[in-house]
Tab-separated table of C-alpha atoms in Angstrom:
chain	number	residue	atom	x	y	z
N	1	SER	CA	-7.128	-14.102	15.999
N	2	SER	CA	-7.273	-10.385	17.652
N	3	LEU	CA	-3.787	-9.654	15.795
N	4	SER	CA	-5.401	-10.550	12.213
N	5	SER	CA	-8.571	-8.814	11.793
N	6	SER	CA	-10.776	-6.360	12.958
N	7	SER	CA	-13.672	-7.706	15.304
N	8	SER	CA	-16.518	-6.494	13.141
N	9	SER	CA	-16.532	-5.782	9.718
N	10	SER	CA	-19.126	-2.907	7.933
N	11	SER	CA	-20.867	-3.486	4.570
N	12	SER	CA	-19.876	-1.376	2.194
N	13	SER	CA	-23.247	-0.944	0.011
N	14	SER	CA	-25.105	-0.239	3.283
N	15	SER	CA	-22.775	2.663	3.812
N	16	SER	CA	-22.188	4.171	0.896
N	17	SER	CA	-24.730	3.385	-1.710
N	18	SER	CA	-26.686	6.563	-0.780
N	19	SER	CA	-23.777	8.574	-1.893
N	20	ALA	CA	-23.253	9.785	-5.343
N	21	PRO	CA	-21.189	12.638	-7.441
N	22	VAL	CA	-22.362	16.366	-6.762
N	23	ALA	CA	-22.971	18.473	-10.245
N	24	HIS	CA	-21.018	21.048	-10.669
N	25	VAL	CA	-20.165	23.417	-13.305
N	26	PRO	CA	-16.379	23.059	-15.138
N	27	SER	CA	-13.588	25.129	-13.758
N	28	SER	CA	-11.736	26.904	-15.969
N	29	ARG	CA	-8.554	24.290	-16.680
N	30	ARG	CA	-5.832	25.208	-14.226
N	31	GLU	CA	-2.986	23.470	-12.824
N	32	VAL	CA	-2.503	24.606	-8.671
N	33	ALA	CA	-0.060	23.679	-6.398
N	34	ILE	CA	-2.239	23.718	-2.896
N	35	ASP	CA	-5.589	23.678	-2.222
N	36	THR	CA	-5.155	23.460	1.770
N	37	LEU	CA	-7.872	25.580	3.109
N	38	GLY	CA	-10.837	23.320	1.256
N	39	ASP	CA	-8.857	20.597	2.536
N	40	LYS	CA	-9.217	21.846	6.150
N	41	ALA	CA	-12.870	22.593	5.810
N	42	LEU	CA	-13.736	19.407	4.768
N	43	SER	CA	-10.908	17.081	7.733
N	44	SER	CA	-12.611	19.704	10.840
N	45	SER	CA	-16.587	18.975	9.636
N	46	PRO	CA	-17.074	15.362	10.580
N	47	PRO	CA	-15.941	13.654	13.799
N	48	ASN	CA	-12.711	11.955	13.974
N	49	TRP	CA	-13.421	8.808	12.851
N	50	ARG	CA	-11.199	5.565	13.629
N	51	GLY	CA	-11.872	2.587	11.615
N	52	PRO	CA	-13.514	1.065	10.064
N	53	PHE	CA	-13.996	2.724	6.968
N	54	GLY	CA	-15.916	0.524	5.080
N	55	GLY	CA	-17.275	1.785	1.828
N	56	ARG	CA	-17.551	5.002	3.263
N	57	TRP	CA	-14.778	7.723	2.704
N	58	ARG	CA	-13.899	9.964	5.432
N	59	PRO	CA	-11.072	12.507	6.160
N	60	VAL	CA	-8.406	11.972	9.085
N	61	ASP	CA	-7.545	14.617	11.460
N	62	LEU	CA	-4.188	12.922	12.274
N	63	THR	CA	-3.287	13.868	16.434
N	64	SER	CA	0.681	13.462	17.383
N	65	GLU	CA	-0.404	10.273	18.954
N	66	ASP	CA	-1.426	8.399	15.803
N	67	TRP	CA	0.511	6.349	13.417
N	68	VAL	CA	0.064	5.726	9.478
N	69	VAL	CA	1.428	2.358	7.934
N	70	TYR	CA	1.565	1.615	4.411
N	71	ILE	CA	1.192	-2.105	4.008
N	72	ARG	CA	3.313	-2.596	0.606
N	73	ILE	CA	2.607	-5.565	-1.020
N	74	GLN	CA	4.848	-6.460	-4.175
N	75	LYS	CA	4.249	-5.227	-7.664
N	76	THR	CA	1.035	-3.339	-6.957
N	77	GLY	CA	2.855	0.288	-8.149
N	78	SER	CA	4.813	0.183	-4.562
N	79	GLN	CA	7.790	1.867	-5.859
N	80	THR	CA	6.080	5.164	-6.766
N	81	PHE	CA	3.599	5.668	-3.559
N	82	TRP	CA	6.485	4.906	-1.473
N	83	GLN	CA	8.595	7.708	-2.917
N	84	THR	CA	5.733	9.992	-2.723
N	85	MET	CA	5.496	9.108	0.520
N	86	GLU	CA	8.513	10.096	1.355
N	87	GLN	CA	8.808	13.287	-0.584
N	88	SER	CA	5.561	14.880	0.466
N	89	PHE	CA	4.316	14.182	3.649
N	90	ARG	CA	4.193	16.538	6.269
N	91	GLY	CA	6.142	15.596	9.441
N	92	LYS	CA	6.000	18.548	11.350
N	93	LEU	CA	2.968	17.123	13.271
N	94	TRP	CA	5.108	14.411	14.976
N	95	GLN	CA	8.924	16.695	14.361
N	96	ARG	CA	10.861	19.856	13.325
N	97	ARG	CA	11.875	18.846	10.282
N	98	SER	CA	8.783	18.720	7.416
N	99	ARG	CA	10.669	15.432	5.739
N	100	CYS	CA	9.969	11.965	7.294
N	101	GLN	CA	12.563	9.445	7.331
N	102	LYS	CA	12.875	6.866	4.668
N	103	GLY	CA	12.625	3.919	6.966
N	104	MET	CA	13.891	0.068	7.587
N	105	PHE	CA	13.455	-2.302	4.083
N	106	CYS	CA	12.419	-6.029	4.885
N	107	GLY	CA	10.384	-8.201	2.790
N	108	HIS	CA	11.005	-11.916	4.255
N	109	LYS	CA	10.428	-12.380	8.096
N	110	CYS	CA	9.689	-9.245	9.217
N	111	GLU	CA	8.663	-9.519	12.716
N	112	ASP	CA	11.959	-8.156	14.274
N	113	VAL	CA	12.186	-5.234	11.640
N	114	ALA	CA	8.859	-4.324	12.161
N	115	ARG	CA	9.199	-4.268	16.028
N	116	LYS	CA	12.510	-2.202	15.497
N	117	GLN	CA	11.142	0.510	13.580
N	118	VAL	CA	8.181	0.730	16.328
N	119	GLU	CA	10.384	0.773	19.072
N	120	GLU	CA	13.568	3.082	17.779
N	121	ILE	CA	10.421	5.891	16.659
N	122	LEU	CA	8.635	5.753	20.490
N	123	ALA	CA	12.174	5.849	21.606
N	124	SER	CA	12.639	9.182	19.413
N	125	HIS	CA	10.102	10.451	21.153
N	126	LYS	CA	11.142	9.615	24.723
N	127	GLY	CA	14.680	11.463	24.190
N	128	ARG	CA	16.369	8.210	23.656
N	129	MET	CA	18.009	8.442	20.303
N	130	ALA	CA	21.345	8.757	20.227
N	131	GLY	CA	23.870	9.830	17.709
N	132	ARG	CA	23.313	12.154	14.776
N	133	ASP	CA	19.902	11.820	14.342
N	134	PRO	CA	18.062	12.233	17.900
N	135	GLU	CA	15.341	13.846	17.072
N	136	PRO	CA	11.157	12.914	17.345
N	137	ARG	CA	11.046	10.475	13.909
N	138	CYS	CA	7.617	10.553	12.192
N	139	LYS	CA	5.080	7.837	12.773
N	140	LEU	CA	4.933	6.953	9.776
N	141	ILE	CA	5.928	3.721	7.998
N	142	PHE	CA	6.159	2.873	4.635
N	143	ARG	CA	9.146	1.546	2.920
N	144	GLY	CA	9.087	-2.232	3.877
N	145	HIS	CA	6.995	-5.081	2.216
N	146	ILE	CA	5.679	-5.928	5.909
N	147	ASN	CA	2.209	-7.880	6.084
N	148	TRP	CA	-0.456	-6.727	8.730
N	149	TYR	CA	0.480	-9.121	10.677
N	150	ASP	CA	4.132	-7.909	11.855
N	151	TYR	CA	2.453	-4.572	12.170
N	152	THR	CA	-0.261	-5.103	14.132
N	153	LYS	CA	1.893	-7.627	16.819
N	154	SER	CA	4.526	-4.714	16.525
N	155	PHE	CA	1.844	-2.484	17.696
N	156	SER	CA	0.252	-4.262	20.095
N	157	MET	CA	3.404	-5.226	22.224
N	158	HIS	CA	3.749	-1.634	22.934
N	159	HIS	CA	-0.249	-1.227	24.046
N	160	ILE	CA	-0.742	1.320	20.930
N	161	PRO	CA	-4.574	1.423	20.477
N	162	ARG	CA	-5.739	0.090	17.184
N	163	GLY	CA	-8.142	3.477	16.622
N	164	ASN	CA	-4.243	4.997	16.542
N	165	VAL	CA	-3.149	3.402	13.572
N	166	PHE	CA	-3.997	4.613	10.251
N	167	PHE	CA	-3.730	1.722	7.628
N	168	LEU	CA	-3.073	2.385	3.776
N	169	ALA	CA	-3.118	-0.610	0.947
N	170	PHE	CA	-2.871	-0.758	-2.708
N	171	LEU	CA	-4.036	-3.386	-4.397
N	172	ARG	CA	-3.640	-4.683	-8.268
N	173	GLU	CA	-5.417	-6.769	-10.491
N	174	PRO	CA	-4.298	-10.314	-9.608
N	175	VAL	CA	-3.200	-12.046	-12.932
N	176	SER	CA	-1.159	-8.339	-14.486
N	177	ARG	CA	0.534	-8.225	-10.747
N	178	ALA	CA	1.577	-12.095	-10.757
N	179	ILE	CA	3.050	-11.925	-14.095
N	180	SER	CA	4.308	-8.796	-12.878
N	181	GLU	CA	6.371	-10.625	-9.769
N	182	TYR	CA	7.640	-13.051	-12.362
N	183	ARG	CA	9.164	-10.780	-14.648
N	184	HIS	CA	10.383	-8.750	-11.730
N	185	ILE	CA	12.176	-11.718	-9.896
N	186	THR	CA	13.544	-13.269	-13.647
N	187	GLU	CA	14.329	-10.509	-15.431
N	188	GLY	CA	14.309	-7.909	-13.196
N	189	LEU	CA	16.962	-6.885	-9.811
N	190	VAL	CA	16.188	-9.845	-8.354
N	191	ALA	CA	17.669	-12.098	-10.922
N	192	GLN	CA	20.675	-10.164	-11.799
N	193	PHE	CA	21.853	-9.658	-7.879
N	194	GLY	CA	19.699	-12.133	-5.826
N	195	PRO	CA	17.032	-12.365	-3.060
N	196	HIS	CA	19.225	-11.101	-0.480
N	197	THR	CA	21.304	-8.637	-1.708
N	198	TYR	CA	19.623	-5.630	-0.028
N	199	GLY	CA	19.231	-7.261	3.107
N	200	ALA	CA	15.752	-9.493	2.477
N	201	ALA	CA	14.321	-7.872	-0.057
N	202	TRP	CA	12.456	-10.999	-1.697
N	203	ASP	CA	10.841	-13.870	0.079
N	204	TYR	CA	12.270	-17.170	-2.159
N	205	ASN	CA	14.491	-18.018	-4.374
N	206	PHE	CA	14.230	-18.953	-7.892
N	207	THR	CA	17.160	-19.638	-10.693
N	208	PHE	CA	19.659	-17.265	-8.420
N	209	PHE	CA	23.248	-18.656	-8.898
N	210	PRO	CA	25.600	-15.911	-8.773
N	211	LYS	CA	28.219	-16.753	-11.260
N	212	LEU	CA	25.151	-18.036	-14.026
N	213	ALA	CA	24.174	-15.361	-17.083
N	214	LEU	CA	21.416	-13.456	-17.295
N	215	GLU	CA	20.169	-15.617	-20.619
N	216	LYS	CA	21.011	-19.055	-18.754
N	217	LYS	CA	18.574	-18.094	-15.793
N	218	ARG	CA	16.117	-17.108	-18.624
N	219	ALA	CA	16.183	-20.450	-19.546
N	220	MET	CA	16.278	-22.054	-16.159
N	221	GLY	CA	13.261	-19.669	-14.773
N	222	THR	CA	10.305	-20.346	-17.294
N	223	VAL	CA	7.061	-19.798	-16.203
N	224	GLN	CA	6.127	-23.280	-15.756
N	225	LYS	CA	8.775	-23.749	-13.579
N	226	TRP	CA	7.946	-21.021	-11.600
N	227	LEU	CA	4.626	-21.929	-11.069
N	228	GLU	CA	4.913	-25.795	-10.144
N	229	CYS	CA	7.344	-23.967	-7.459
N	230	ARG	CA	6.575	-24.998	-3.830
N	231	ASP	CA	8.478	-21.930	-2.028
N	232	CYS	CA	7.532	-19.591	-4.961
N	233	GLN	CA	3.818	-19.592	-4.256
N	234	VAL	CA	4.496	-17.172	-1.409
N	235	GLY	CA	4.244	-14.765	-4.592
N	236	SER	CA	2.429	-16.406	-7.800
N	237	ALA	CA	-0.913	-17.757	-5.098
N	238	ASN	CA	-2.661	-15.193	-3.371
N	239	ARG	CA	-0.174	-12.478	-1.996
N	240	MET	CA	-2.628	-9.918	-1.472
N	241	THR	CA	-5.091	-11.903	0.763
N	242	ARG	CA	-1.974	-13.496	2.663
N	243	PHE	CA	-0.565	-10.118	3.317
N	244	MET	CA	-3.616	-8.428	4.281
N	245	ALA	CA	-5.638	-11.567	6.251
N	246	GLY	CA	-2.040	-10.994	8.200
N	247	MET	CA	-2.066	-14.451	9.864
N	248	SER	CA	1.578	-15.122	9.973
N	249	THR	CA	5.176	-13.231	9.215
N	250	THR	CA	5.583	-11.839	5.742
N	251	GLY	CA	6.750	-14.377	3.505
N	252	THR	CA	5.582	-17.935	4.603
N	253	LEU	CA	2.947	-19.458	2.799
N	254	HIS	CA	1.056	-20.796	6.558
N	255	ARG	CA	-1.725	-22.770	4.897
N	256	GLU	CA	-4.568	-21.558	6.811
N	257	GLU	CA	-8.083	-22.506	5.835
N	258	SER	CA	-9.124	-20.524	3.529
N	259	THR	CA	-12.308	-18.793	3.785
N	260	ARG	CA	-10.822	-17.858	7.609
N	261	MET	CA	-8.313	-16.366	5.306
N	262	PHE	CA	-10.243	-14.744	3.103
N	263	VAL	CA	-12.811	-13.313	5.609
N	264	ALA	CA	-9.684	-11.895	7.746
N	265	ALA	CA	-8.669	-9.751	4.369
N	266	LYS	CA	-11.779	-8.436	3.677
N	267	GLU	CA	-11.836	-7.434	6.973
N	268	ASN	CA	-8.911	-5.563	7.456
N	269	LEU	CA	-9.300	-4.165	3.838
N	270	GLU	CA	-12.532	-2.252	5.561
N	271	ARG	CA	-10.217	-0.782	8.727
N	272	CYS	CA	-7.835	0.913	5.937
N	273	ALA	CA	-7.879	4.187	5.773
N	274	LEU	CA	-6.844	4.338	2.328
N	275	ILE	CA	-7.613	1.856	-0.236
N	276	GLY	CA	-5.761	2.272	-3.331
N	277	LEU	CA	-6.129	0.271	-6.817
N	278	MET	CA	-3.111	0.603	-9.236
N	279	GLU	CA	-5.394	0.541	-12.122
N	280	ARG	CA	-6.459	3.497	-10.849
N	281	TYR	CA	-3.631	5.527	-9.240
N	282	GLU	CA	-3.899	8.735	-10.376
N	283	GLU	CA	-7.782	8.551	-8.633
N	284	SER	CA	-5.964	6.942	-5.748
N	285	MET	CA	-3.431	9.435	-5.243
N	286	LEU	CA	-6.569	12.403	-5.366
N	287	VAL	CA	-8.124	9.984	-2.255
N	288	LEU	CA	-5.124	9.872	0.007
N	289	ARG	CA	-4.430	13.254	-0.553
N	290	ARG	CA	-7.842	14.159	0.704
N	291	THR	CA	-7.809	11.669	3.429
N	292	PHE	CA	-4.700	13.252	5.021
N	293	PRO	CA	-5.143	17.069	4.473
N	294	ALA	CA	-2.588	17.894	7.754
N	295	GLY	CA	-0.034	15.771	6.262
N	296	LEU	CA	-0.390	15.704	2.373
N	297	GLY	CA	-2.875	18.825	1.913
N	298	ARG	CA	-0.064	20.698	0.294
N	299	MET	CA	0.958	17.450	-2.749
N	300	GLY	CA	0.710	19.104	-5.861
N	301	GLN	CA	2.415	16.282	-8.203
N	302	TYR	CA	4.026	12.941	-7.747
N	303	THR	CA	6.447	11.205	-10.367
N	304	ASN	CA	5.978	8.480	-11.373
N	305	SER	CA	9.118	6.166	-10.409
N	306	PRO	CA	9.158	2.473	-11.869
N	307	HIS	CA	11.688	-0.349	-10.896
N	308	PRO	CA	14.491	-0.505	-13.676
N	309	LYS	CA	14.103	-3.494	-16.184
N	310	THR	CA	16.472	-5.391	-18.322
N	311	GLY	CA	14.811	-4.652	-21.129
N	312	PHE	CA	13.683	-8.908	-21.840
N	313	GLN	CA	9.900	-10.242	-20.871
N	314	VAL	CA	8.979	-13.784	-21.936
N	315	GLU	CA	6.064	-14.177	-23.432
N	316	ILE	CA	2.647	-15.996	-20.768
N	317	THR	CA	0.232	-18.415	-22.812
N	318	SER	CA	-2.962	-18.516	-22.343
N	319	GLU	CA	-2.912	-21.951	-20.640
N	320	GLU	CA	-0.282	-20.220	-17.865
N	321	VAL	CA	-2.606	-17.172	-17.733
N	322	GLN	CA	-5.368	-19.587	-16.671
N	323	ARG	CA	-3.174	-21.612	-13.970
N	324	ILE	CA	-2.216	-18.254	-12.273
N	325	ARG	CA	-5.827	-17.125	-12.400
N	326	GLU	CA	-6.390	-20.556	-10.523
N	327	LEU	CA	-3.564	-20.248	-8.197
N	328	ASN	CA	-4.818	-16.943	-7.114
N	329	ASP	CA	-8.370	-17.566	-6.938
N	330	MET	CA	-8.378	-15.068	-3.396
N	331	ASP	CA	-6.897	-12.623	-4.599
N	332	ILE	CA	-9.317	-12.181	-7.544
N	333	ARG	CA	-12.175	-12.442	-5.364
N	334	LEU	CA	-10.271	-9.672	-2.928
N	335	TYR	CA	-9.362	-7.470	-5.651
N	336	GLN	CA	-13.110	-7.511	-6.906
N	337	TYR	CA	-13.909	-6.814	-3.761
N	338	ALA	CA	-11.556	-3.848	-2.957
N	339	SER	CA	-12.801	-2.584	-6.418
N	340	THR	CA	-16.540	-2.082	-5.468
N	341	LEU	CA	-14.892	-0.356	-2.056
N	342	PHE	CA	-13.075	1.714	-3.872
N	343	GLN	CA	-15.792	3.054	-6.161
N	344	ASP	CA	-17.999	3.413	-2.796
N	345	ARG	CA	-15.220	5.887	-1.231
N	346	TRP	CA	-15.025	7.588	-4.059
N	347	GLU	CA	-18.598	8.347	-4.609
N	348	SER	CA	-18.541	9.084	-0.964
N	349	MET	CA	-15.667	11.765	-1.536
N	350	LEU	CA	-17.451	13.336	-4.646
N	351	SER	CA	-20.390	14.216	-2.490
N	352	GLN	CA	-17.962	16.017	0.104
N	353	LEU	CA	-16.546	18.326	-2.280
N	354	THR	CA	-17.109	21.682	-3.218
N	355	PRO	CA	-17.783	21.745	-7.506
N	356	ASP	CA	-14.050	22.841	-7.477
N	357	GLN	CA	-12.199	20.299	-5.551
N	358	GLU	CA	-14.582	17.804	-7.350
N	359	SER	CA	-12.871	19.345	-10.361
N	360	MET	CA	-9.410	18.205	-9.781
N	361	ARG	CA	-7.501	15.740	-11.139
N	362	PHE	CA	-3.613	14.482	-11.325
N	363	ARG	CA	-2.913	14.737	-14.983
N	364	LYS	CA	0.106	13.104	-16.479
N	365	ARG	CA	2.810	15.853	-17.433
N	366	GLY	CA	5.755	13.532	-19.086
N	367	ASN	CA	6.913	11.405	-16.012
N	368	SER	CA	5.046	13.125	-13.379
N	369	PHE	CA	1.282	13.971	-12.396
N	370	VAL	CA	0.272	17.278	-11.665
N	371	LEU	CA	-3.064	18.075	-9.785
N	372	ALA	CA	-4.905	20.545	-12.023
N	373	GLY	CA	-8.716	21.443	-13.015
């Protein structure tokens, strides 16, 4: 459908096979807060490409008509990412204040939440917002676990052109992501407070009984039971592909024919202005910064912000790992494709930088990562 995928896909290999990292002479080691002049030069040199991006990296010259939307897939390092966007993205393109609003949260059946978010932002730009915050809001949406379908449907309802919406997505090695989700809902905040304590925070219920001790929940919520739980397959089986394919609202299984779902997910991935990988997080954040020089050109550091844990982790057997691999066959293929696109874009980006810019990386300093040469 027109809502679920782009009308045409672009090949990552053909668009970036000729790109290669530029040779450079290493500069002296230094930490920097900003290097916006170099980013401005990059952002103004190519035409303002609207996508698909395929395997070629392009900086984005945002206009006041553009939207930036983060497809926040569960357990892909999203807590750190959305908090970085909130703290670092300069909103003066859309409003007088520099800092953007946090926005709404949702993790289950999010059509109405996505629509309301878009409506409120549009209303704020027309002077129709009452109350304590009547000013125009950033066209930046990043907080909810909301999939491609819910966002694109909301934009299409308001006749916002596809070329004015820039999507961002992070993926993670699928087996690790699934195991992290299992541990989050049995050991983390979901296990302690339930899936609906903070709104529709999670899209299925597993072993939650409010008066039950956490130890008893652990005994009930084994990996095997989680893998056998039909409702839990929203999270245990191909979550990333389902999120990116966008063939139904967030949190529904919608057993679409697998080939069609995978193709739609690949095409939508190619449309993303940013593809990040949790396993290459520091590099992904550097690509993010370079992709949006107007919004993030001053981002000199970010802080790791993991979800709080209870400190107890169940061991996963090799048989259970194999079952998780079987349930996530499409996610494994999609992650491999995303890894290829990321590497192509990474090399494409490096080839367009000056030697000094090319040497810059986010480097760990305690709980923070600081941009340094």
